[in-house]
mmCIF file of N, CA and C in Angstrom:
data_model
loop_
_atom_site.group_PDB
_atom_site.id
_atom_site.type_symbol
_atom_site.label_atom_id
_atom_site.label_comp_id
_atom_site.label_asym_id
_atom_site.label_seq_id
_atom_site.Cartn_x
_atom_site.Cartn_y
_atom_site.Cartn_z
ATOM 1 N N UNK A 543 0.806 -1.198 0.000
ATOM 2 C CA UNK A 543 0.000 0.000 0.000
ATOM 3 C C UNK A 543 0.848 1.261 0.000
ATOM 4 N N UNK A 544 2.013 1.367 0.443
ATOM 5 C CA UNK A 544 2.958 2.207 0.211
ATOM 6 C C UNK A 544 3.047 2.982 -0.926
ATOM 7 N N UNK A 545 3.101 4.085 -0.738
ATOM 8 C CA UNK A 545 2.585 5.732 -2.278
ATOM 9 C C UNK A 545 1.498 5.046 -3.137
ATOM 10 N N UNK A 546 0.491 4.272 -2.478
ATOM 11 C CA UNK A 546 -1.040 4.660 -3.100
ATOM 12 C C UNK A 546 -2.103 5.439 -2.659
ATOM 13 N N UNK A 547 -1.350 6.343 -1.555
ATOM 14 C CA UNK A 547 -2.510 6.992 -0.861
ATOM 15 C C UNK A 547 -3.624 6.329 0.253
ATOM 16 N N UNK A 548 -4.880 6.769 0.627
ATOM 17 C CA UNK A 548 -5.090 6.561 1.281
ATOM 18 C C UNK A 548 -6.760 5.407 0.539
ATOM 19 N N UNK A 549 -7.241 4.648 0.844
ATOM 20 C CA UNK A 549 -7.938 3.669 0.351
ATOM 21 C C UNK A 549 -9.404 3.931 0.798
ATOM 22 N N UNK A 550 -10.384 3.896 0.084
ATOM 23 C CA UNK A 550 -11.566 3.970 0.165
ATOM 24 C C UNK A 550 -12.020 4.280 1.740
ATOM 25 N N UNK A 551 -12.123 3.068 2.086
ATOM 26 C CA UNK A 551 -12.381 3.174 4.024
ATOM 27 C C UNK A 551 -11.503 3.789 4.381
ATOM 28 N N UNK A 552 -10.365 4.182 4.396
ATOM 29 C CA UNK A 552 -9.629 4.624 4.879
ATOM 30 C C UNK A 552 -10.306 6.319 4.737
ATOM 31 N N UNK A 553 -10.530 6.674 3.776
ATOM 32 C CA UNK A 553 -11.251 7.778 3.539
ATOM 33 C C UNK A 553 -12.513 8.128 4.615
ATOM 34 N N UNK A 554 -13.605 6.923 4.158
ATOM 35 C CA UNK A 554 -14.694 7.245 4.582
ATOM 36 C C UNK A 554 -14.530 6.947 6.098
ATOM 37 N N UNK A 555 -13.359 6.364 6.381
ATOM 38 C CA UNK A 555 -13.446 6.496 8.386
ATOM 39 C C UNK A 555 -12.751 7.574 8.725
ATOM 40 N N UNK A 556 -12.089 8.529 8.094
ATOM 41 C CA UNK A 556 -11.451 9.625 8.375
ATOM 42 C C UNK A 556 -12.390 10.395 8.559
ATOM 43 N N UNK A 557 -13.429 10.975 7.417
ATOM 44 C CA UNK A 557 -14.460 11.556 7.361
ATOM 45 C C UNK A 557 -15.286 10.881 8.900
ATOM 46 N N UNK A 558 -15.828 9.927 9.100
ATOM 47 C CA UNK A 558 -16.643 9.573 10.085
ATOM 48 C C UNK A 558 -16.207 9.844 11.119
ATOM 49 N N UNK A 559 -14.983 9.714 11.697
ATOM 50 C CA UNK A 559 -13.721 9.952 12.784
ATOM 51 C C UNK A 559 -14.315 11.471 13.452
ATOM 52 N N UNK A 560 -13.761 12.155 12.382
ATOM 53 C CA UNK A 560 -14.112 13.459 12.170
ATOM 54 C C UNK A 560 -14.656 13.792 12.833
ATOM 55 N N UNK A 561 -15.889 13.323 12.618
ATOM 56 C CA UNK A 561 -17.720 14.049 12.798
ATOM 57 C C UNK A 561 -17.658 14.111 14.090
ATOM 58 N N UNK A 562 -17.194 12.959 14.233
ATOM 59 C CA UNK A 562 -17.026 12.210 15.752
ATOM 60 C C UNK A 562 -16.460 12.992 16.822
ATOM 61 N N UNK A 563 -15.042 13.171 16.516
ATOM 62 C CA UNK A 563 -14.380 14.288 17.528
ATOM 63 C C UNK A 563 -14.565 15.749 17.207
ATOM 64 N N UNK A 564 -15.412 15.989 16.260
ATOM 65 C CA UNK A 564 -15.781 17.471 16.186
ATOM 66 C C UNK A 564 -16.926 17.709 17.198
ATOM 67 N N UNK A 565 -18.013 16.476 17.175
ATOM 68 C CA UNK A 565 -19.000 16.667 18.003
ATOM 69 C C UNK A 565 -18.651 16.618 19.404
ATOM 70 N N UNK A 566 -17.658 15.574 19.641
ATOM 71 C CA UNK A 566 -17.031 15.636 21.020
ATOM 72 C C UNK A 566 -16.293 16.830 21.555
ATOM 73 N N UNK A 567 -15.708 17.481 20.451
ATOM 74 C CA UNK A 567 -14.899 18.396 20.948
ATOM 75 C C UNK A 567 -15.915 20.065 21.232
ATOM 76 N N UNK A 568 -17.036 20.203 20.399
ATOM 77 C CA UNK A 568 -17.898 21.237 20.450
ATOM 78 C C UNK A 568 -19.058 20.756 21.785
ATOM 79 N N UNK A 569 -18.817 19.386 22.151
ATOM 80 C CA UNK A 569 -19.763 19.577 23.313
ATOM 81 C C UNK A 569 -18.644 19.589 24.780
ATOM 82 N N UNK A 570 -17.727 19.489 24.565
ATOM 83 C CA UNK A 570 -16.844 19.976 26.051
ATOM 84 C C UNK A 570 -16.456 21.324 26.007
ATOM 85 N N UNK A 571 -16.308 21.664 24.997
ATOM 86 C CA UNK A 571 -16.763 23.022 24.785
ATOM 87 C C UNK A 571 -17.535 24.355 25.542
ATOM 88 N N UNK A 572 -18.661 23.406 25.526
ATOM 89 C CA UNK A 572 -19.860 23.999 25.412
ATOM 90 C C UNK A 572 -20.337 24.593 24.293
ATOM 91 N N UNK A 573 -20.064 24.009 23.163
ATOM 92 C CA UNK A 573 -20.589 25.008 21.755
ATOM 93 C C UNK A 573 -21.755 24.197 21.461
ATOM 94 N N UNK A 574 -22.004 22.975 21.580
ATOM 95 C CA UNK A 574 -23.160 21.835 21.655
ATOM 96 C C UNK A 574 -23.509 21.214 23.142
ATOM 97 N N UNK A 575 -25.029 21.608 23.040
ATOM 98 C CA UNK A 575 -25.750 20.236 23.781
ATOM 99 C C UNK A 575 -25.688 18.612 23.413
ATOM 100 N N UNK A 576 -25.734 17.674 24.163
ATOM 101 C CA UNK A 576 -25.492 16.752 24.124
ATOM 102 C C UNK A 576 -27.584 16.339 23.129
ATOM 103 N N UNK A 577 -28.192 16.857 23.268
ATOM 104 C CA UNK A 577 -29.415 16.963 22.662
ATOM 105 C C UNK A 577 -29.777 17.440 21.528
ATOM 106 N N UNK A 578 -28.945 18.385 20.880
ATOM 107 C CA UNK A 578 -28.787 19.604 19.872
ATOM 108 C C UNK A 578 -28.943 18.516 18.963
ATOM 109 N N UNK A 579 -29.672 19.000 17.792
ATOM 110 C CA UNK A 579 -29.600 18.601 16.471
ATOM 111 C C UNK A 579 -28.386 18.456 15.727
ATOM 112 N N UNK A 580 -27.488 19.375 15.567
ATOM 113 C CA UNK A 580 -26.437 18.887 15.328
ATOM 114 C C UNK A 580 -25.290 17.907 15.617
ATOM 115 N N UNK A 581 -25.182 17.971 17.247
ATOM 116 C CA UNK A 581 -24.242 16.580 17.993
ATOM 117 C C UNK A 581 -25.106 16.055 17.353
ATOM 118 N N UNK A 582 -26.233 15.301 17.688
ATOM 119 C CA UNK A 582 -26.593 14.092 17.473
ATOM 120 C C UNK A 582 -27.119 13.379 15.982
ATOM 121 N N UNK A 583 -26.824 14.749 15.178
ATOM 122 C CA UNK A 583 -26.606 14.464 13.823
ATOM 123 C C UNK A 583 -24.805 14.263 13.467
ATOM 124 N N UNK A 584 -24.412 15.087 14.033
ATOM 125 C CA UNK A 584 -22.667 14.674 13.952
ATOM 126 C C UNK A 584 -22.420 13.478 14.550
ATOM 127 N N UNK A 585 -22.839 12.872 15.501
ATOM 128 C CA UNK A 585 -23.010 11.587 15.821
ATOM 129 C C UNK A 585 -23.419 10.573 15.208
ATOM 130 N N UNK A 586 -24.760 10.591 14.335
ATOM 131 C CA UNK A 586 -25.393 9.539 13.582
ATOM 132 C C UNK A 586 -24.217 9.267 12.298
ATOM 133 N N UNK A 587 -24.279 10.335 11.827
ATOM 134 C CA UNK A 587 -23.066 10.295 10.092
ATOM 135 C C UNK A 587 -21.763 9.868 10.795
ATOM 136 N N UNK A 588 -21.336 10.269 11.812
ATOM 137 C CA UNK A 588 -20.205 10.032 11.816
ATOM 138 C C UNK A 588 -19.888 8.343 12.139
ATOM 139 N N UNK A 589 -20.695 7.975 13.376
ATOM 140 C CA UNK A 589 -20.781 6.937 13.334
ATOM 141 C C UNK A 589 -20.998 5.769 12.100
ATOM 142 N N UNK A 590 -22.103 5.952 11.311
ATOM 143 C CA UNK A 590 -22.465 5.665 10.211
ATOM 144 C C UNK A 590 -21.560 5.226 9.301
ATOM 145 N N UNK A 591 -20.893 6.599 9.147
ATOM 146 C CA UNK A 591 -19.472 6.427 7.979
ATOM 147 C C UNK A 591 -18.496 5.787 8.810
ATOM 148 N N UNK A 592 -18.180 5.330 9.808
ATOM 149 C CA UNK A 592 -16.950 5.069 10.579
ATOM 150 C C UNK A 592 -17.636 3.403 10.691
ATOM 151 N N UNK A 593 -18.424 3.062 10.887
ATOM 152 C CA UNK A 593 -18.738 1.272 10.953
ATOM 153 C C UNK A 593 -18.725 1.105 9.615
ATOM 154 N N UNK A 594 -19.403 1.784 8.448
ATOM 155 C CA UNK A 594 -19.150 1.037 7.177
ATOM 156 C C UNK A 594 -17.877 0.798 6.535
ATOM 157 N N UNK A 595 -17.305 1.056 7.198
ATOM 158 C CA UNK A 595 -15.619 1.826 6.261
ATOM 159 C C UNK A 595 -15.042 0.837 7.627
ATOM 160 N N UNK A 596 -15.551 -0.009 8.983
ATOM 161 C CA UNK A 596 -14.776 -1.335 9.387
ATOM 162 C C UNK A 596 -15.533 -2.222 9.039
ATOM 163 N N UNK A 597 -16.761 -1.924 8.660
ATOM 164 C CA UNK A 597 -17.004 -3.251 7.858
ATOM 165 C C UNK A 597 -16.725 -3.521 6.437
ATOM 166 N N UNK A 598 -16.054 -2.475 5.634
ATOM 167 C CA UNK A 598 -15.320 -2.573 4.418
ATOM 168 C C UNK A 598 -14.083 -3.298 4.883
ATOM 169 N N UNK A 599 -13.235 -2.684 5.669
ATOM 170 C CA UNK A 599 -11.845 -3.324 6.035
ATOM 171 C C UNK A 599 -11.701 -4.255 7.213
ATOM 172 N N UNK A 600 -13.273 -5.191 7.509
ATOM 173 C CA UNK A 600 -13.825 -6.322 8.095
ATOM 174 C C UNK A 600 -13.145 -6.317 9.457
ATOM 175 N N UNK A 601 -13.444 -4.923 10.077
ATOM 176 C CA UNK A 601 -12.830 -5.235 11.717
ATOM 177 C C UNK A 601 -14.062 -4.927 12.199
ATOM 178 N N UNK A 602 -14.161 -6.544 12.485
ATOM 179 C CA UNK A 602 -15.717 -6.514 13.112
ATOM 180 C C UNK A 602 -16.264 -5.676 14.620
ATOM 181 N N UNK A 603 -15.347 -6.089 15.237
ATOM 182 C CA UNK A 603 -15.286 -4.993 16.790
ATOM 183 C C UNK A 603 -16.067 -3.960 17.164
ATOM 184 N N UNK A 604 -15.397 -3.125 15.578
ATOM 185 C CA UNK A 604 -15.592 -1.534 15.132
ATOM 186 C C UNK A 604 -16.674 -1.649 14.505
ATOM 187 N N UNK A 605 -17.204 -2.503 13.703
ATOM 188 C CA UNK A 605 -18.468 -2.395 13.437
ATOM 189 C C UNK A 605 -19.638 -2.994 13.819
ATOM 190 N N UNK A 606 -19.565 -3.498 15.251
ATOM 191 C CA UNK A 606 -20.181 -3.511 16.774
ATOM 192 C C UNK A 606 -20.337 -1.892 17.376
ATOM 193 N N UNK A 607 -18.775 -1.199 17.334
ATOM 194 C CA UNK A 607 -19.073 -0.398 18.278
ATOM 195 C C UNK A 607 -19.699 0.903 17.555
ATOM 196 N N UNK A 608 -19.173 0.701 16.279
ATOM 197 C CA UNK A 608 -19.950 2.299 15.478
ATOM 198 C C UNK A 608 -21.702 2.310 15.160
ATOM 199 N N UNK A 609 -21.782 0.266 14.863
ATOM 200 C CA UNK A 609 -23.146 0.298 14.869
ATOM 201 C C UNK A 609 -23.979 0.608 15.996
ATOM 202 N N UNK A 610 -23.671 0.144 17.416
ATOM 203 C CA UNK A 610 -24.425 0.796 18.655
ATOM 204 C C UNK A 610 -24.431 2.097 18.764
ATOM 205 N N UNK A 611 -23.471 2.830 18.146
ATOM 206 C CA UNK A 611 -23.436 4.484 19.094
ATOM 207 C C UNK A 611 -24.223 4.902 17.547
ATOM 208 N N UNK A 612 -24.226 4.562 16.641
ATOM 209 C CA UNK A 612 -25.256 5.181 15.565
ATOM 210 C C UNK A 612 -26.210 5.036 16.116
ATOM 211 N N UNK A 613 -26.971 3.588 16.596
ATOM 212 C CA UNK A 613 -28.304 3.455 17.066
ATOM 213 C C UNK A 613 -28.774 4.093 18.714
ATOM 214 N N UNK A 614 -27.655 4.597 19.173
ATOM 215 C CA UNK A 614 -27.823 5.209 20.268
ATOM 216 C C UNK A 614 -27.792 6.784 19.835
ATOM 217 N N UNK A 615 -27.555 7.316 18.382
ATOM 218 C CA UNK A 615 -27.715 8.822 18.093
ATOM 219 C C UNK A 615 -29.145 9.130 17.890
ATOM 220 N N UNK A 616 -29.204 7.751 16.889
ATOM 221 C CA UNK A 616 -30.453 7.527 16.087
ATOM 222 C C UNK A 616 -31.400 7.612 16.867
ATOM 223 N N UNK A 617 -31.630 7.073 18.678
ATOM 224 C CA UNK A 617 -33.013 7.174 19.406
ATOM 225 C C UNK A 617 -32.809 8.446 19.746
ATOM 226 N N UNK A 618 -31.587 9.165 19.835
ATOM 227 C CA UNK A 618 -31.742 10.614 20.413
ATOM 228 C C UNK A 618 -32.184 11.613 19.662
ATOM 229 N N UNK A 619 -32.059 10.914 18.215
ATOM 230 C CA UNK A 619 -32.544 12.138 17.022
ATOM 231 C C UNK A 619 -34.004 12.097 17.041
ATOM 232 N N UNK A 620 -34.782 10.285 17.017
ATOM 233 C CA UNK A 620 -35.997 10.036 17.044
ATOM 234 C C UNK A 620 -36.725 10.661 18.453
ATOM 235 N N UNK A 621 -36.161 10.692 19.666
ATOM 236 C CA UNK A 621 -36.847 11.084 20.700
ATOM 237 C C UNK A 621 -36.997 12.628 20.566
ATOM 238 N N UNK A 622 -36.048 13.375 20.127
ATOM 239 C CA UNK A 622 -35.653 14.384 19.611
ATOM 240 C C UNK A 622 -37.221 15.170 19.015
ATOM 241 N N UNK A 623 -37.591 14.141 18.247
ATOM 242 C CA UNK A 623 -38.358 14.312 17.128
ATOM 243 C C UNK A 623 -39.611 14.140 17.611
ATOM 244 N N UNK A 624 -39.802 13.667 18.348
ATOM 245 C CA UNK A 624 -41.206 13.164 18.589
ATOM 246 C C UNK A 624 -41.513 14.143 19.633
ATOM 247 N N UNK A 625 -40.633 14.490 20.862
ATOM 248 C CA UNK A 625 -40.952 15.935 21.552
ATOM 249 C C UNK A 625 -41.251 17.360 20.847
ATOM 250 N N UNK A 626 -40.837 17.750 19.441
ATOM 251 C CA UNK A 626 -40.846 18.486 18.851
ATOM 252 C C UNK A 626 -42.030 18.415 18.371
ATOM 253 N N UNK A 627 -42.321 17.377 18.057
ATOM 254 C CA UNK A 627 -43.780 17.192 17.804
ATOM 255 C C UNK A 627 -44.879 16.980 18.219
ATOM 256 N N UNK A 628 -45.019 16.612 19.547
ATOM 257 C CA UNK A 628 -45.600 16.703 20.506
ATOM 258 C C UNK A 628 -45.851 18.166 20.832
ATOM 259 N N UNK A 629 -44.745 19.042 20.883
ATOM 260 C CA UNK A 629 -45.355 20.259 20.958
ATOM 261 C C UNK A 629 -46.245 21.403 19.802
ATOM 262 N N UNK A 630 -46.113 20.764 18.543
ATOM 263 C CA UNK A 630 -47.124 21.673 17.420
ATOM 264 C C UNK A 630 -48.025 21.090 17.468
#
C-alpha cells in the first residue's frame, strides 16, 4: 500500500472519525448540547461512515461499536423528534 494513498475506508473512516471528535470536541466546549440537532446528527453520520468503512476493512469490533453508538444517536434524534412534535 505504500505511495497509493489513502484507500476507500480509509477515507470514509477519516471523514466519520471526524464528525465524531468534532462533536465531542464542540460539546466539552460547550458550543453543543449533548441533545442539539447537530451533535446528534454529527453523531449519527459520523458513526455511520466510521462502521461502514470497518465493515469494508472487516474489523468486526468496530463495526459492533460504530453500529451501537449510531443506534444510540439515532433514538436521540428520534426522541428528539417526537418531543418536537408533541409540541405543534
Amino acid at each position: 500500500r505504500r505511495g497509493r494513498g489513502m484507500s476507500t475506508s480509509d477515507v470514509i473512516a477519516t471523514i466519520g472519525v471526524a464528525m465524531l471528535l468534532l462533536a465531542f470536541l464542540l460539546n466539552q466546549r460547550g458550543r453543543l448540547a449533548e441533545d442539539s440537532l447537530a451533535y446528534l446528527l454529527l453523531n449519527f453520520i459520523g458513526a455511520s461512515l466510521a462502521g461502514f468503512a470497518a465493515w469494508l476493512a472487516g474489523v468486526i469490533p468496530f463495526v459492533v461499536l460504530e453500529g451501537v453508538w449510531a443506534l444510540v444517536a439515532a433514538y436521540g434524534l428520534a426522541r428528539r423528534w417526537r418531543v418536537a412534535g408533541a409540541r405543534t
